XYZ file of C-alpha atoms in Angstrom:
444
model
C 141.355 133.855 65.315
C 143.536 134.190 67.798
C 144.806 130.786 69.676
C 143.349 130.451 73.601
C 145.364 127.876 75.495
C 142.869 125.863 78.209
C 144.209 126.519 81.431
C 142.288 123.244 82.639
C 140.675 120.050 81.580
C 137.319 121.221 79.398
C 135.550 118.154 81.621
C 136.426 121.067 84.572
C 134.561 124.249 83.217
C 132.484 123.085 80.131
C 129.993 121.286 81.989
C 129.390 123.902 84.468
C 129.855 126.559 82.385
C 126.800 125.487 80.570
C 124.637 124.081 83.112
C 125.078 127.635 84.947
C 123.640 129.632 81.678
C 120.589 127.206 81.542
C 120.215 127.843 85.311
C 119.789 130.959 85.024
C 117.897 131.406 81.993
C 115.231 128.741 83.412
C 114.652 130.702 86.867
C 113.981 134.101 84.824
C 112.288 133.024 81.836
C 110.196 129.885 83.073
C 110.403 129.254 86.847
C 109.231 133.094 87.108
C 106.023 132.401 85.718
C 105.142 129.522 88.182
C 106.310 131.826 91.191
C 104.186 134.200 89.939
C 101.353 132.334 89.466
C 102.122 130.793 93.151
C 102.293 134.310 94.503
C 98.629 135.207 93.466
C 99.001 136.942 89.969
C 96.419 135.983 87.198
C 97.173 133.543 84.391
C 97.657 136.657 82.074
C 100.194 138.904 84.444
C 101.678 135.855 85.554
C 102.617 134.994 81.406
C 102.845 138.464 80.417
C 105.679 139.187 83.336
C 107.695 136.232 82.502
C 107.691 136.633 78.853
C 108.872 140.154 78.757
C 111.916 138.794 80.358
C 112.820 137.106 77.223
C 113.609 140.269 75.543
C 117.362 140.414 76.721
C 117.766 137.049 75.090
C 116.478 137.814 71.639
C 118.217 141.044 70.661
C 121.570 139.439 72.190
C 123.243 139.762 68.789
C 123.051 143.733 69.305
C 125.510 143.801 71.904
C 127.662 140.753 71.468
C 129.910 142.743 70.007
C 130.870 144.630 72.755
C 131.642 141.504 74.392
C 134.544 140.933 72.208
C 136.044 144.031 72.539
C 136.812 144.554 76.229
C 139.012 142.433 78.689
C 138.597 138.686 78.286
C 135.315 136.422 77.773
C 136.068 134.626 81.134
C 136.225 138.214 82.505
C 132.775 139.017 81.305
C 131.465 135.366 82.085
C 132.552 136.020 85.838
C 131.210 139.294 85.963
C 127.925 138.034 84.900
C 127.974 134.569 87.004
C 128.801 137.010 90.177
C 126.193 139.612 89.292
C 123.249 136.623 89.144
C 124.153 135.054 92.060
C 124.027 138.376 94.139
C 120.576 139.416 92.155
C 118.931 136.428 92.777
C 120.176 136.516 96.792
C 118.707 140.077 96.178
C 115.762 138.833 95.224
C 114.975 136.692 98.169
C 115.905 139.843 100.067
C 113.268 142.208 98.537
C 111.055 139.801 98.892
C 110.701 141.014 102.460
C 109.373 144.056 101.994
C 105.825 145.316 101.554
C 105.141 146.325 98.168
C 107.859 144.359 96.531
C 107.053 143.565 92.906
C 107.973 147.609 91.275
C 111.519 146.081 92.684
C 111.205 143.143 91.842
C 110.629 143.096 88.367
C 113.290 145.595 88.119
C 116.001 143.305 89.714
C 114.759 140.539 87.043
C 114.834 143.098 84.285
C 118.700 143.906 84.734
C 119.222 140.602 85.249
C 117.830 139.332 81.723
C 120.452 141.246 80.381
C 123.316 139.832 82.348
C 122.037 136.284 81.850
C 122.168 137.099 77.834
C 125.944 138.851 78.557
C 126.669 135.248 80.303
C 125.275 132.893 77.501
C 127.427 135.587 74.999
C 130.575 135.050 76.607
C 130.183 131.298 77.659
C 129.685 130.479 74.594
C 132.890 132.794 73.278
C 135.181 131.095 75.710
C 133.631 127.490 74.314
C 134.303 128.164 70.486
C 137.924 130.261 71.188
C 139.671 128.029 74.151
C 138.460 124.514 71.738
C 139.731 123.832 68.461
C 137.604 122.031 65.800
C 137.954 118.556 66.799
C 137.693 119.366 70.614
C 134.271 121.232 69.666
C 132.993 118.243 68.147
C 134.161 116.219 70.949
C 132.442 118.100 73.496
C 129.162 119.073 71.981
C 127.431 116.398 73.078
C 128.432 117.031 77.228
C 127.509 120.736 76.264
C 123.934 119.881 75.613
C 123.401 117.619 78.040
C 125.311 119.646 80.984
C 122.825 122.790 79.423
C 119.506 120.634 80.096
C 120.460 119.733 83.136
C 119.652 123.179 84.039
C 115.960 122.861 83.675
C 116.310 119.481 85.751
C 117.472 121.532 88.495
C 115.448 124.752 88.147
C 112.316 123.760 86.497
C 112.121 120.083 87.930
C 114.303 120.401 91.617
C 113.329 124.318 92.453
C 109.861 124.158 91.507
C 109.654 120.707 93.428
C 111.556 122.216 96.511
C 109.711 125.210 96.457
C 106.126 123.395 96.968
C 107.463 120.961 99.345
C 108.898 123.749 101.593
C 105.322 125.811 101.389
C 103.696 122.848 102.578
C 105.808 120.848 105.269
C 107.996 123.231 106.296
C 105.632 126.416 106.732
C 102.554 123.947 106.452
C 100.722 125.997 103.999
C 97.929 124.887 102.031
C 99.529 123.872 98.178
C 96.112 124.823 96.288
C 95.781 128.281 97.700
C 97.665 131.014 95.920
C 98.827 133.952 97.441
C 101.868 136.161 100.131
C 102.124 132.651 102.071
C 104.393 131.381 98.865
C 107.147 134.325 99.863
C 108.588 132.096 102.462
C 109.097 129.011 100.370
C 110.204 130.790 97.395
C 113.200 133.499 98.995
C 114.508 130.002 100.520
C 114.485 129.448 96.663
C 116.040 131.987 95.122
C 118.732 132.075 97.914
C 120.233 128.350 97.215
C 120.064 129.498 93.102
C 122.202 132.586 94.234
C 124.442 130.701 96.406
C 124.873 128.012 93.594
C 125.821 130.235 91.222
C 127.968 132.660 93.186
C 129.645 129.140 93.838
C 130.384 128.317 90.183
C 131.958 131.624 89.203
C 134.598 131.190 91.926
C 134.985 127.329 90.345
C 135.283 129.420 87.092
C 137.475 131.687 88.118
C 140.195 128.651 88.656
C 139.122 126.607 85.829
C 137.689 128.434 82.876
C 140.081 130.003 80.161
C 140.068 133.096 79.287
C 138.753 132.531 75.392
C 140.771 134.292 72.373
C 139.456 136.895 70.652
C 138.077 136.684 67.173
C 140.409 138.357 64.660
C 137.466 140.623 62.801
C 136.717 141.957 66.475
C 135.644 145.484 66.379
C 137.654 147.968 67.485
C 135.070 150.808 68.370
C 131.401 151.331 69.006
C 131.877 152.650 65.516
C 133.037 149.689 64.258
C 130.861 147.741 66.006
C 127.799 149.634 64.026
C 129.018 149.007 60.980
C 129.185 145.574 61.808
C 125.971 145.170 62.835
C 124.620 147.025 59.545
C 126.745 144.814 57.398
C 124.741 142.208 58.800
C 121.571 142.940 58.359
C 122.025 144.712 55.087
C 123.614 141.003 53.712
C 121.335 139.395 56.011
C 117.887 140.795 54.183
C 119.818 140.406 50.675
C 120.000 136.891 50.529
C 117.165 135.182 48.293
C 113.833 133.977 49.900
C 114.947 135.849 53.272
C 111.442 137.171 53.788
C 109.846 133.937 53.849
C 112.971 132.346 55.895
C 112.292 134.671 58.572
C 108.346 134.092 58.280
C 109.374 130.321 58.727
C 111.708 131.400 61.798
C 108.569 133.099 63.725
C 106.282 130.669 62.926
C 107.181 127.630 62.865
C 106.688 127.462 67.077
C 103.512 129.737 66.858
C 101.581 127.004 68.852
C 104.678 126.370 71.094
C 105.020 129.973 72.293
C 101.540 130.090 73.199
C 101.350 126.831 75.254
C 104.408 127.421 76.713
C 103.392 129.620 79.633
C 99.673 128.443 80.069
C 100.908 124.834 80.230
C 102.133 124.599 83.361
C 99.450 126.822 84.456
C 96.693 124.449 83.339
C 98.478 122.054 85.588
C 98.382 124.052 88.996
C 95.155 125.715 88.445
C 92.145 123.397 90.358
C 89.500 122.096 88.683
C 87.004 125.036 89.607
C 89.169 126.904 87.205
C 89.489 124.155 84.535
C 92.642 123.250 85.677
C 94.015 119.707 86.763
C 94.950 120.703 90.652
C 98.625 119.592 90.704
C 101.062 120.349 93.528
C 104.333 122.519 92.518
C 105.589 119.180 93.638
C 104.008 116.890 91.179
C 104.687 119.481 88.302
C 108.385 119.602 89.310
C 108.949 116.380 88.738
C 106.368 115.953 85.482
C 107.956 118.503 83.539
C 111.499 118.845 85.107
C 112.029 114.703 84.911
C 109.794 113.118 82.818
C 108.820 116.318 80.312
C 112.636 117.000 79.790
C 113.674 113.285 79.285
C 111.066 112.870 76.536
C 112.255 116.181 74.970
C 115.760 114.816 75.110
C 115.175 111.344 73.484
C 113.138 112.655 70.962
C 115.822 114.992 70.059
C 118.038 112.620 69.545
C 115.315 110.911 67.316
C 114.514 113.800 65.514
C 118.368 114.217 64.548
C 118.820 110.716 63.501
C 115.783 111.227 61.302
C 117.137 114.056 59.347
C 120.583 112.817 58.966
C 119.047 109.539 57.219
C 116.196 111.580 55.319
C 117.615 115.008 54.686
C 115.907 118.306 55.900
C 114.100 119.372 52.672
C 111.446 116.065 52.345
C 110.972 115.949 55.780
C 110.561 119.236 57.370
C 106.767 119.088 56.892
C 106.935 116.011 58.799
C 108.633 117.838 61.426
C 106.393 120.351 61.671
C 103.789 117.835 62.084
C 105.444 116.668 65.003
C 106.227 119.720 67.007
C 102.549 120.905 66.679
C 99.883 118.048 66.250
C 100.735 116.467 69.979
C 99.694 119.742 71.609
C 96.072 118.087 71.306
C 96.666 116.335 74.548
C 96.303 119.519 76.136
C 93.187 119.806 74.833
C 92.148 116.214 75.514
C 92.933 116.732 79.018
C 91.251 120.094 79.518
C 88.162 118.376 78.139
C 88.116 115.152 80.457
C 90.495 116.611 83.269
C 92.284 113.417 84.049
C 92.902 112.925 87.921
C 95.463 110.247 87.118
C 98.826 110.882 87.653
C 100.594 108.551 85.170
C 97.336 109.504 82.443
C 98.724 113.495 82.927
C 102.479 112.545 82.486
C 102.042 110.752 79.647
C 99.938 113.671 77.823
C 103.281 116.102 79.342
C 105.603 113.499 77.533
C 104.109 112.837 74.219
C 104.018 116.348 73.586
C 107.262 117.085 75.061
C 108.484 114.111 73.112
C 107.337 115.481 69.535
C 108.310 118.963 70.394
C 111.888 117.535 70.857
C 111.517 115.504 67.521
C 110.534 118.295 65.275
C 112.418 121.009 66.963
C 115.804 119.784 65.423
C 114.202 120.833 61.949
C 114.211 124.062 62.835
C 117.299 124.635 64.053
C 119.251 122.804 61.494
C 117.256 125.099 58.826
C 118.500 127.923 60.506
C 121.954 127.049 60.102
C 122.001 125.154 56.296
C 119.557 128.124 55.001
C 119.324 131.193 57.052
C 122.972 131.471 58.462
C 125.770 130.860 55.395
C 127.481 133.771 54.184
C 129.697 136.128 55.211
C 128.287 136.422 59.009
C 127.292 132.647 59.612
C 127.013 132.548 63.437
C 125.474 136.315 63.269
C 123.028 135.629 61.105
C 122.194 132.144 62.812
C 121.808 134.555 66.288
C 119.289 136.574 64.223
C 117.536 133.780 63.527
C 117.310 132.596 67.051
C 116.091 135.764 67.906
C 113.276 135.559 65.908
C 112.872 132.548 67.646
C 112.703 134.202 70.906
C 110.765 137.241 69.767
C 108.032 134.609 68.793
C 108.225 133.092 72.155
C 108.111 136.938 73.595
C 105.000 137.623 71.869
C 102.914 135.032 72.408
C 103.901 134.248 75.837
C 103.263 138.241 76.545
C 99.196 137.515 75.209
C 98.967 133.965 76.141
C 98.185 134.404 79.764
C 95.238 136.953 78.806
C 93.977 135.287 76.126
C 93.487 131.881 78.011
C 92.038 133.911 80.695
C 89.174 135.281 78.567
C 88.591 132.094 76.936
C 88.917 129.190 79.198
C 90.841 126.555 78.949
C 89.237 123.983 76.619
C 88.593 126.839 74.235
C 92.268 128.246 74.340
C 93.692 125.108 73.337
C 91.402 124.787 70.854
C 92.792 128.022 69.881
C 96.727 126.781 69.773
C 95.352 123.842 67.829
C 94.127 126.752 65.166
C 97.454 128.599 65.526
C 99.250 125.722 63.954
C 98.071 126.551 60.500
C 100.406 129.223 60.363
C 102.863 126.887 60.958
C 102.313 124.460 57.999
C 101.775 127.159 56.034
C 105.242 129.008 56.853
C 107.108 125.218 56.316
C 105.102 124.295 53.189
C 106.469 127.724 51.348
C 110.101 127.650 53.316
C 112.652 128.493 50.719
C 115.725 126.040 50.305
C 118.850 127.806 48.215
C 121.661 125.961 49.591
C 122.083 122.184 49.017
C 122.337 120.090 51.850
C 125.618 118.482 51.641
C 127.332 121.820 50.428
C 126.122 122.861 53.706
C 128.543 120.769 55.755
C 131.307 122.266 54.870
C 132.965 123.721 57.635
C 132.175 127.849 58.277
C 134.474 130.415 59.889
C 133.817 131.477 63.450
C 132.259 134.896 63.499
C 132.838 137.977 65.648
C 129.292 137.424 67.345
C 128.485 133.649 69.253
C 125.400 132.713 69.330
């Protein structure tokens, strides 16, 4: 590879950089679905809409390539950061007019793909412009900087958003319907601004990233790249049940996901708890994200001290057992605030715990070989297909069946899960897997 000499500081452009690509991915993927919701749509619309923009994200490896063939990655991280920030002001704008949401959906459609271009070529910039020991010095600040994203989109937006409906247009918060335009284009105007904002910080402190030196030359280069992939990718031992694991391991996840926050805001005529935006800002962008965060770093500790292999059942366990307090609280509805927030956080906490499993499977078992960070993507993309799939039903599904008897429904849809872990091939020792493995063509 190539050497990329930092034109700054990292502390000046890795932070941002990454708390920018969570922005954005958190207003189209997961803020969506509560605007939608807020705007009047149906549980299953409202999940189905959202999910679909997931899409861009999970068959990102396809067109990473291209990525590394033209101009520099700060080029096409600018790009990208400019063309959100204008989309999302455009947003707000077509918001205005009657009959918005053929245009709207659009706008968030092309924009999936241009947050996916952004997370491609932030992360190229991040692996090229650090060496080794700078990557492992930084990691840590890029997670954190990344979930601060959902703090500000998921917590702060969705907070902002209900306290604007109600004290600034004085709008009733438990009625759904056009009167949440106003609140949310004030919305999606400060996310524009913000990140128009951080691509002209980027453009004076990001580098401009090296380029890999097995970068295709060509589109036809570039395909036989990508079919080298998956041809080694679907030769390796055990990949069919590897790639089961992948999609199921979050069954249950992907299809609480949506309907979560749903159950939250709905009233209790609907089975719902009868939350403010304002209240679920701060339950699940505060207190939902710090349990996810500390039971990360839990989780991690765990498997370091145990190793993956006796204790990914465990973590299994973990990430899909809690999700009973969503049942527990669609059965008593709880009008307690602190009662609900601890339900959000246990889960959230779990989730967090058992979650590093997965990902640390991915990389000692699915991603080794000849395309290491390629074949990791793919396996994040299963990841997100799962999360496309049963976000897409989730909505409709829970809409037919209630609420008490769709989470009894996630509660069956774990079984998968433990099934897919229980027979989840391990080829590669553990330690063996530490060794160090060349940076690929494609980021993550």
């Amino acid at each position: 590879m190539h050497a990329s000499k930092p034109t700054a500081w990292p502390l000046l452009w890795v932070p941002t950089g990454y708390f920018t690509m969570a922005l954005g991915y958190v207003m189209l993927t997961s803020v969506t679905a509560i605007m939608f919701k807020n705007l009047g749509m149906d549980n299953g619309k409202a999940a189905e809409y959202s999910s679909l923009l997931i899409l861009a994200y999970t068959i990102k490896p396809l067109f990473a390539p291209f990525v590394e063939m033209y101009r520099t990655k700060k080029f096409f991280v600018l790009c990208a950061q400019t063309m959100l920030g204008l989309g999302f002001i455009g947003i707000a704008l077509v918001m205005a007019l009657p009959n918005y949401m053929t245009i709207l959906m659009a706008l968030f459609w092309a924009m999936s793909f241009v947050g996916a271009t952004q997370d491609i070529a932030s992360d190229g910039v991040y692996v090229t412009s650090l060496d080794s020991r700078a990557q492992s010095l930084y990691c840590g600040i890029q997670s954190l900087s990344w979930n601060v994203g959902p703090i500000v989109a998921a917590g702060g937006m969705v907070y902002l958003s209900g306290w604007l409906h109600v004290h600034m247009f004085h709008h009733d918060a438990a009625v759904f319907g056009p009167d949440w335009i106003e609140s949310w284009r004030i919305i999606f105007f400060l996310v524009g601004g913000l990140t128009v904002l951080m691509a002209l910080w980027h453009a004076r402190f990001m580098p401009d990233g090296a380029r890999a030196d097995n970068t295709p030359a060509s589109v036809r280069a570039v395909g036989h790249f990508l079919a080298d992939s998956f041809v080694t990718l679907f030769q390796k031992r055990g990949v069919w049940r590897m790639i089961a694991f992948a999609f199921l391991f979050r069954l249950s996840i992907g299809f609480l996901e949506k309907i979560g926050p749903f159950f939250m805001v709905d009233p209790a005529a609907k089975g719902g708890l009868g939350l403010s935006n304002e209240k679920l800002g701060v339950i699940y962008g505060t207190y939902g994200l710090a349990a996810v965060l500390l039971g990360s770093l839990l989780g991690g500790w765990y498997v370091a001290k145990k190793g993956l292999k006796p204790t990914l059942f465990v973590l299994c366990c973990a990430v899909n057992i809690p999700n009973v307090t969503f049942l527990i609280m669609a059965i008593y509805l709880p009008t307690n605030l602190y009662l609900i927030t601890a339900g959000v956080m246990i889960e959230k906490f779990f989730y967090g715990f058992g979650a590093v499993g997965f990902m640390i499977y991915l990389m000692q078992q699915l991603a080794p070989g000849k395309y290491t960070t390629t074949h990791y993507a793919f396996g994040t993309g299963i990841m997100g297909l799962c999360g496309l799939v049963t976000g897409a039903v989730s909505g409709h599904l829970q809409v037919s069946m209630g609420y008490v008897s769709y989470f009894i429904f996630v509660m069956v849809a774990t079984i998968p899960s433990f099934i897919a872990t229980w027979f989840a091939p391990f080829h590669i020792d553990e330690a063996a897997s530490d060794e160090p493995k060349g940076v690929q063509a494609v980021p993550a």
